XYZ file of C-alpha atoms in Angstrom:
470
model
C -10.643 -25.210 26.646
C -8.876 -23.054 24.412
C -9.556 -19.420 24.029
C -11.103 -19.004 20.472
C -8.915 -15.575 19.912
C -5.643 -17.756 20.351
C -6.313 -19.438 17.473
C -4.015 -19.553 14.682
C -5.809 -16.575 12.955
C -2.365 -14.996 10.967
C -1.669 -18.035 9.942
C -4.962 -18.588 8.801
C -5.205 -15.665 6.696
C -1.497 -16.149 5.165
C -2.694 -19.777 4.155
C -6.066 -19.581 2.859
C -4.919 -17.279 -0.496
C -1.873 -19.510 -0.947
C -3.639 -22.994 -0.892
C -6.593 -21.254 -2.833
C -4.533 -20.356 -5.795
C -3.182 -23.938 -6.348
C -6.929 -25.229 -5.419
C -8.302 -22.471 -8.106
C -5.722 -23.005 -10.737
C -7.065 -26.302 -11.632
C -10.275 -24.242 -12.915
C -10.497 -23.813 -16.510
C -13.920 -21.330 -16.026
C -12.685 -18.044 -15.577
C -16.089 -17.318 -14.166
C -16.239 -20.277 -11.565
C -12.548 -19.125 -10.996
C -13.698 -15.776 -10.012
C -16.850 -16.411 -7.782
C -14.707 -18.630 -6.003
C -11.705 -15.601 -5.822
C -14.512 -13.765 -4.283
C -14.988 -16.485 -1.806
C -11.758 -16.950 -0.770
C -10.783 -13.665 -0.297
C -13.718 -12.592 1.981
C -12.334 -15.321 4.083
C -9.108 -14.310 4.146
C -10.102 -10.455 5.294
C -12.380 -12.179 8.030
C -9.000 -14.340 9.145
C -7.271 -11.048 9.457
C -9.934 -8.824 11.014
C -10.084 -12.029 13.592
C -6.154 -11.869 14.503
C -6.203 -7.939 14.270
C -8.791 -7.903 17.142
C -7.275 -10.897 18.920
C -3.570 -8.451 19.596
C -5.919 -5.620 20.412
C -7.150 -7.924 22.984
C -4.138 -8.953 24.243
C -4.838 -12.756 23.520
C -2.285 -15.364 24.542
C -0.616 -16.488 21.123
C -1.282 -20.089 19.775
C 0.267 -23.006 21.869
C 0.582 -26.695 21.825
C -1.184 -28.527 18.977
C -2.358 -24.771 17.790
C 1.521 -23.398 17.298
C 1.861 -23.893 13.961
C 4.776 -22.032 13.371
C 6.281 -23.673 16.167
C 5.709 -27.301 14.736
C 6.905 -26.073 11.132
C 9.881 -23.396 11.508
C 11.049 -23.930 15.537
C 10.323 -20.517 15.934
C 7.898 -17.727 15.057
C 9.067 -15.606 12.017
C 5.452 -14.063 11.729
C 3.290 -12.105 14.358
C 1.341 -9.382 14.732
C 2.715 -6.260 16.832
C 1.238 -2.514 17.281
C 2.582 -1.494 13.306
C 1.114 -4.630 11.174
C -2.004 -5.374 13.128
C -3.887 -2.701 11.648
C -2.296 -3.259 8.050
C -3.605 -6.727 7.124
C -6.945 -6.097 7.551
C -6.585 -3.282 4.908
C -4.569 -4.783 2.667
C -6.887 -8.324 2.052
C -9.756 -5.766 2.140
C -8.241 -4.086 -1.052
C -8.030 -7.624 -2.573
C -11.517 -8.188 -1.787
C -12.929 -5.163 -2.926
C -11.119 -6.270 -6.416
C -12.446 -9.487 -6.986
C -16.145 -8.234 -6.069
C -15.655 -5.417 -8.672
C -14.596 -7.214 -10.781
C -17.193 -7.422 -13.723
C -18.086 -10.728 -16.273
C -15.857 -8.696 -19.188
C -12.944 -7.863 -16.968
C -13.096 -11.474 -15.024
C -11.218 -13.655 -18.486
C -8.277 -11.187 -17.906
C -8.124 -11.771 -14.077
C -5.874 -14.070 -13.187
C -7.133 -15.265 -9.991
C -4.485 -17.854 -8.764
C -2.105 -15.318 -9.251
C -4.361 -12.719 -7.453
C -4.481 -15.204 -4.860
C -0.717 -16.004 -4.531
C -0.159 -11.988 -4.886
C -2.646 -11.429 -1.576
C -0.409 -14.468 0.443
C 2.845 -13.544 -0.809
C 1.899 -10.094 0.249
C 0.111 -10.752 3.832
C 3.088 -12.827 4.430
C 5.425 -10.209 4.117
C 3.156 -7.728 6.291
C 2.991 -10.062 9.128
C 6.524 -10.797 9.076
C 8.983 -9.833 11.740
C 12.582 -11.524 10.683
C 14.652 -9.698 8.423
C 15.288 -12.395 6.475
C 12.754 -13.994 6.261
C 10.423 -11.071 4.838
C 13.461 -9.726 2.189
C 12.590 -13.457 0.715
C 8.780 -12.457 0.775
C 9.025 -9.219 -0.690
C 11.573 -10.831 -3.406
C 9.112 -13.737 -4.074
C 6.381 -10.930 -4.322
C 7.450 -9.281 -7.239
C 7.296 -12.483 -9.428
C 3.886 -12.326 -10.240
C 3.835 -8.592 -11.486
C 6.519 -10.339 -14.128
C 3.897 -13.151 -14.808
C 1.218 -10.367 -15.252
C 3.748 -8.300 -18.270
C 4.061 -11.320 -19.980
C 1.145 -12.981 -20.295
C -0.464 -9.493 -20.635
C 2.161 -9.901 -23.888
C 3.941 -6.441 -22.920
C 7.640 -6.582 -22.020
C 8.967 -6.783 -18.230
C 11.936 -5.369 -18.564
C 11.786 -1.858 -16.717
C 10.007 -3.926 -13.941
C 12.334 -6.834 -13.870
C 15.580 -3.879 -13.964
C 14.356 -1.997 -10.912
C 12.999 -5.015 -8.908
C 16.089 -7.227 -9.681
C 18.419 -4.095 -8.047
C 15.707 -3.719 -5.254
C 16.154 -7.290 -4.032
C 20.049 -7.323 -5.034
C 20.420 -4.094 -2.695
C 18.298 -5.454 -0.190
C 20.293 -8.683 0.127
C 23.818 -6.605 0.200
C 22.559 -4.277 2.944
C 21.285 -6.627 5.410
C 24.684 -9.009 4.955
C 26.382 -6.488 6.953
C 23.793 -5.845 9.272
C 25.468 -8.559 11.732
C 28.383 -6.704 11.722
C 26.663 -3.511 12.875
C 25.185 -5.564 15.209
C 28.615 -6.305 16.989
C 29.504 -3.057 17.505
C 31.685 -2.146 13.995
C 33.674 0.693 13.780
C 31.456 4.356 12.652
C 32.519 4.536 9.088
C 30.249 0.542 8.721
C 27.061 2.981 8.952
C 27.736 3.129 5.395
C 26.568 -0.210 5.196
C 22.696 1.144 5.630
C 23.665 3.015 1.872
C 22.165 -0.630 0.226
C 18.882 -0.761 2.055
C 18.559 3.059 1.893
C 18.540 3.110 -1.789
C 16.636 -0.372 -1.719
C 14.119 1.127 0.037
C 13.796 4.746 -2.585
C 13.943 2.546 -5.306
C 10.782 0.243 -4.276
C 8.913 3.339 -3.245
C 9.572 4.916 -6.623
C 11.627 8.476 -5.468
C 12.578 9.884 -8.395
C 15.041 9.218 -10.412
C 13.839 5.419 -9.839
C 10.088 6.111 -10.381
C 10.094 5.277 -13.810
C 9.014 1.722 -12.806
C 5.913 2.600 -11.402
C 4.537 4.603 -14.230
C 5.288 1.419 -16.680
C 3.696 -0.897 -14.366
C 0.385 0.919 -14.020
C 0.336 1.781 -17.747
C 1.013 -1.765 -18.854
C -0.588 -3.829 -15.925
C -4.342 -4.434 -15.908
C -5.289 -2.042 -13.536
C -6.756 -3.993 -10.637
C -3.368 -5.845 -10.784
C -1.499 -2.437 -11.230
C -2.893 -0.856 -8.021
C -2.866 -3.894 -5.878
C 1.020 -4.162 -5.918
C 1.583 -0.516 -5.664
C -1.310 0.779 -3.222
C -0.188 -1.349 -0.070
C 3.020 0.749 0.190
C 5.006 -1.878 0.947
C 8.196 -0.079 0.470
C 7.663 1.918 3.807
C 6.952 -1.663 5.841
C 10.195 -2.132 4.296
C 11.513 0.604 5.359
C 10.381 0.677 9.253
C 11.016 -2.749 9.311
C 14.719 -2.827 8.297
C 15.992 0.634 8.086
C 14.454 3.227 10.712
C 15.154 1.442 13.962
C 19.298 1.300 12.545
C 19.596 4.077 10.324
C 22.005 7.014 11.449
C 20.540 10.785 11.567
C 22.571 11.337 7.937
C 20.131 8.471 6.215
C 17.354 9.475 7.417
C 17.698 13.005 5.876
C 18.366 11.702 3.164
C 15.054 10.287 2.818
C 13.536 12.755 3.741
C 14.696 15.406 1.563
C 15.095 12.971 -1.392
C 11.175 11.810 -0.832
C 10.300 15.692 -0.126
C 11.480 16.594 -3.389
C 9.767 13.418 -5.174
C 6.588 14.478 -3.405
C 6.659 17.971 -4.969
C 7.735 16.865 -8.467
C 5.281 13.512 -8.904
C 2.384 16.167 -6.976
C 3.006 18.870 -10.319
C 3.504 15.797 -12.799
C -0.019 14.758 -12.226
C -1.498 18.105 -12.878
C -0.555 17.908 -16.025
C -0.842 14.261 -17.095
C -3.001 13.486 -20.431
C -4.320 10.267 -19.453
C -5.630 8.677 -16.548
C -3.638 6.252 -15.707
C -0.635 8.296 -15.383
C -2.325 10.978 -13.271
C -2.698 8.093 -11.022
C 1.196 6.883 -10.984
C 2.125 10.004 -9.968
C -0.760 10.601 -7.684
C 0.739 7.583 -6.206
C 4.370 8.509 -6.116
C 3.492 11.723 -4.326
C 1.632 10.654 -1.345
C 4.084 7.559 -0.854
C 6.761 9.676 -0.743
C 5.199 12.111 1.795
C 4.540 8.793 3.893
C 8.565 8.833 3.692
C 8.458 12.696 5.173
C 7.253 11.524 7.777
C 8.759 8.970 8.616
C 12.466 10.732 8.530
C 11.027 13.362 11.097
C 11.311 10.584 13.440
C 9.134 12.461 16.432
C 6.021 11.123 17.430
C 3.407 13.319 16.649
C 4.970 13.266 12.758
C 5.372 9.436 12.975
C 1.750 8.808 13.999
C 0.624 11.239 11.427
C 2.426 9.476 8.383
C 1.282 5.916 9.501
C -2.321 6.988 9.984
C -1.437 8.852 6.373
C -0.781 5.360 5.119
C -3.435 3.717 5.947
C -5.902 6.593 4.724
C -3.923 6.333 1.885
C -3.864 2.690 0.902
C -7.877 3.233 1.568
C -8.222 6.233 -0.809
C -5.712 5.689 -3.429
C -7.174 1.930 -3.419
C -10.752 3.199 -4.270
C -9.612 5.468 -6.493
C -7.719 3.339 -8.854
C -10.571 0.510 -8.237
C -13.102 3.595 -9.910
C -11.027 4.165 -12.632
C -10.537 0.376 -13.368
C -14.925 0.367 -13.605
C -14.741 3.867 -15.853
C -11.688 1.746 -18.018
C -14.200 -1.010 -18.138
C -16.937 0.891 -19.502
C -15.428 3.329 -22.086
C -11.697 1.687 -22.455
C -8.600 4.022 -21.356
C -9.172 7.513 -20.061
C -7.360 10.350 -21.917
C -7.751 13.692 -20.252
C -7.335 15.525 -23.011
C -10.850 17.009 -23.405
C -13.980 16.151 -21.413
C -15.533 13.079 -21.251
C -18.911 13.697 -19.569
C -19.362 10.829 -17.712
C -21.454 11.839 -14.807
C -24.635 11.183 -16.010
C -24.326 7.727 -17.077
C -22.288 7.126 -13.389
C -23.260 9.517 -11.107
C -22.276 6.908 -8.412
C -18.469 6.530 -9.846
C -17.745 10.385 -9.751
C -19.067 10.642 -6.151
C -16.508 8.074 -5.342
C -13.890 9.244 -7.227
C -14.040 12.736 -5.973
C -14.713 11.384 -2.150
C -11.469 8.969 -2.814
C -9.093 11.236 -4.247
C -10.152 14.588 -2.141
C -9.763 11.962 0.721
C -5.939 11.510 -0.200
C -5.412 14.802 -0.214
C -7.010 15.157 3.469
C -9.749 16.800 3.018
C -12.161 17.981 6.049
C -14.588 14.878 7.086
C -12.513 11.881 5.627
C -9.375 9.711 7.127
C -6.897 11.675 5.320
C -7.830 14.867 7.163
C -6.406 14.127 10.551
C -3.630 12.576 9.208
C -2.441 15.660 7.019
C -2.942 18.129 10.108
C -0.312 15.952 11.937
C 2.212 15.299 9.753
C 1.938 19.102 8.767
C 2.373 20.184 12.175
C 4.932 17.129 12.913
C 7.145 18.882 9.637
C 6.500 22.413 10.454
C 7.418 21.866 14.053
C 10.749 19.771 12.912
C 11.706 22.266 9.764
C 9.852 25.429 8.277
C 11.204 24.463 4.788
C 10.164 20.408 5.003
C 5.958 21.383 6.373
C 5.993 24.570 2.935
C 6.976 21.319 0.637
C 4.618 18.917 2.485
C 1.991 21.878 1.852
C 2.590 22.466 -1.393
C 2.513 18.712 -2.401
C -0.617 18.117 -0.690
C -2.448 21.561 -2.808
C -0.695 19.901 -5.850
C -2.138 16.736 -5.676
C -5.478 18.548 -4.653
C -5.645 20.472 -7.930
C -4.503 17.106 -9.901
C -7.565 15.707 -8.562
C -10.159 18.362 -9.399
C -8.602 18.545 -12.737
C -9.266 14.482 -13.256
C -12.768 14.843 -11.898
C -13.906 18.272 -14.001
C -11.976 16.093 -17.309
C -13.706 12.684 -16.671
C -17.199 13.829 -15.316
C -18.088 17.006 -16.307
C -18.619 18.317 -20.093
C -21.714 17.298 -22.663
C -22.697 13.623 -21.566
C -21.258 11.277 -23.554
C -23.410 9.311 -26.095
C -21.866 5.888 -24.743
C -25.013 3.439 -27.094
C -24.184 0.601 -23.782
C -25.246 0.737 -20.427
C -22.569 2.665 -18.178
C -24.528 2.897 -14.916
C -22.800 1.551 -11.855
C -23.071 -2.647 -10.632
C -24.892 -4.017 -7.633
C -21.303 -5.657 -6.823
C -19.502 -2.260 -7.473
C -22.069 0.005 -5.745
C -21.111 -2.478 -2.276
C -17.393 -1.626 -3.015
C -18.122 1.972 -3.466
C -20.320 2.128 -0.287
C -17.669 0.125 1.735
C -15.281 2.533 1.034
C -17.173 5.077 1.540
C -17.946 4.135 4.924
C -14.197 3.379 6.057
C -13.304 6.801 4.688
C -15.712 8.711 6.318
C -16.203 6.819 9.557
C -11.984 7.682 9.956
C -12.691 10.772 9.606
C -15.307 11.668 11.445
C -14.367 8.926 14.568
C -10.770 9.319 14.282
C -9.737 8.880 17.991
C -9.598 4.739 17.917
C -7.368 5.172 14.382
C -5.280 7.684 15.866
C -4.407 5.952 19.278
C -3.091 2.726 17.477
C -0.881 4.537 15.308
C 0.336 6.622 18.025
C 1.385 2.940 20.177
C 2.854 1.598 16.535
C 4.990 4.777 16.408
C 6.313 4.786 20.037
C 7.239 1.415 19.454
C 9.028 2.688 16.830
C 10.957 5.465 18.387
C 11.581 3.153 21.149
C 13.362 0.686 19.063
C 15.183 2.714 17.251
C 16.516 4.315 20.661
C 17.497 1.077 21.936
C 19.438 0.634 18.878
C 21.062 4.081 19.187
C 21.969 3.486 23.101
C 23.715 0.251 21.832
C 25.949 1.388 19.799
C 24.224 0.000 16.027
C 23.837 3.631 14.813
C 26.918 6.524 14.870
């Protein structure tokens, strides 16, 4: 009989969002469209949360009339290892959290096929281990953003600049991987210079963050954050560049995404509406993901990937709560004080739990992860843990700001309801329950990260010992 856990659950949750978008694009009721988004992205987190505890378990993976892969490709381009099994959960439970919050106004302007295809294209690319294979799922993933700008009726071309030279560079760079693989001469290290600034440029390190900032403004927001708040420019990055990159490229990263840390950290202090705070909210605490990541030791390492999932979590909430204020009073300027805390008491507790959460505050999943990638930097270079310290009081300060601007002040005389859903009050509380449960039970989060980043370090060592990296 076979085991139930060596099912084809990754495959499962990779196909259930694809086929559902065809299946739901043949609905012309937004609303039927939507309660069936709902629908098929529970079941796609359940698919993942299934094959995320079947590795943990150390299941046997799917044979005979169960391979799939094996029956359609001869081989297996997509599994789950110590670094991805822990991500897909995450991401599809962003993508449900959307669709349930996703109110009757807000649902005609959802485009839930392409939600749908987004969450596929998106799990696909997380679950995939060939190179090749998953630069052709993160190029096919930033076609619907361009589908979103123009039906949205706003212009694509920033977008379709930066992404066109982030798949261009990533197609360049790994061309001359095989080379590197066969032992080329020192000076072919340069050949990592494509997928180096690929990499940067997807993450948005400044100067190439101008992208982001254009896609959130422009983008509906629930779109908006759900290509950004995955990070998928650091899967990218640990998937193609750390385990080959010389010592010289990883500085560079990390100095490069030190300084954009810093900068996007003191842009958002100052930002005069919402939406921006959030890009470079954003921008900061993806680049200090980067920092740690270019430390390359493992307490740093396990600190930045626990720091990334916290972060996909809190960021994720936090642009989800200002999508439900957006819905409510239109956009956000934070010019003056809004007052909103009365008529959502429930929104501002989340929004202040979410963002003080990315900013690792005591009690939540961020905390935990800030202490080690602090002490990871400090221990590694005195000048690289002051800038991770100062971004992380920046971005603190931008966050109080938001909150004091949005919440606090005379309450506003709004003559509609504002008061928080039944369906966004569940998103709110599952958040809040992730968040704080990391935080306070952090040992379980902190253990898998710490076998994803040894696995890390070791392949990059074996690369080093074989010549790929001089």
């Amino acid at each position: 009989m076979t085991d139930p856990l060596s099912m084809p659950w990754l495959e499962a949750a990779i196909a259930t969002p694809l086929v559902g978008s065809l299946a739901v694009g043949r609905l012309r009721d937004p609303y039927r469209a939507g309660r069936w988004g709902v629908r098929l992205t529970g079941l796609t987190m359940a698919f993942a949360v299934v094959a995320g505890f079947a590795f943990a378990s150390g299941a046997p993976r799917p044979t005979g009339a169960w391979d799939v892969q094996g029956r359609l490709f001869g081989a297996r381009p997509f599994a789950l290892d110590e670094l991805n099994a822990p991500l897909l959960p995450v991401v599809a439970l962003l993508y449900v959290l959307t669709a349930v919050a996703t109110g009757r106004i807000k649902m005609r302007r959802l485009s839930v096929p392409w939600l749908l295809a987004s969450e596929g294209l998106q799990l696909a690319a997380f679950g995939c281990t060939e190179p090749w294979v998953l630069i052709g799922l993160l190029a096919a993933g930033t076609v619907p953003p361009v589908v979103e700008l123009v039906t949205a009726g706003r212009t694509p071309r920033v977008y379709l600049l930066h992404m066109g030279l982030f798949v261009g560079l990533l197609i360049l760079g790994w061309s001359f991987v095989p080379r590197l693989a066969e032992g080329a001469r020192p000076e072919t290290s340069w050949a990592v210079v494509p997928l180096l600034l690929a990499v940067l440029l997807r993450c948005g390190v400044v100067p190439a963050h101008c992208w982001i900032t254009d896609w959130i403004e422009h983008a509906t927001f629930g779109r908006g954050v759900l290509f950004v708040a995955p990070l998928t420019g650091v899967y990218a990055a640990i998937r193609l560049v750390i385990p080959m990159a010389p010592d010289w490229a990883l500085e560079t990263i990390g100095w490069v995404s030190l300084g954009t840390a810093v900068y996007a950290a003191g842009m958002a202090t100052i930002q005069r509406e919402a939406r921006r705070f959030f890009a470079f909210l954003f921008l900061s605490h993806a680049s200090l993901v980067l920092v740690g990541l270019e430390l390359h030791t493992g307490i740093s390492l396990t600190g930045s990937l626990w720091l990334w999932s916290s972060v996909v979590l809190s960021l994720g909430g936090l642009g989800l709560t200002l999508r439900a204020l957006e819905a409510r009073v239109g956009r956000l300027p934070m010019t003056h004080h809004l007052g909103l805390y009365d008529h959502s008491p429930a929104l501002a507790v989340c929004f202040l739990l979410t963002g003080l959460a990315s900013v690792g505050f005591p009690g939540t999943a961020g905390y935990v992860a800030a202490e080690m990638l602090v002490g990871g930097a400090v221990e590694a270079n005195l000048l690289v843990g002051l800038g991770v310290v100062a971004a992380a009081a920046l971005n603190g300060i931008a966050v109080l700001r938001a909150y004091f601007l949005l919440f606090a002040g005379p309450p506003n005389g709004a003559s509609v309801p504002l008061g928080i859903t039944f369906r966004e009050r569940f998103a709110v509380l599952t958040l809040t329950a992730l968040i704080v449960g990391g935080g306070l039970v952090p040992q379980p989060g902190v253990a898998s990260w710490h076998r994803a980043a040894e696995r890390i370090l070791q392949e990059r060592e074996v690369h080093l010992t074989s010549g790929g990296a001089r």
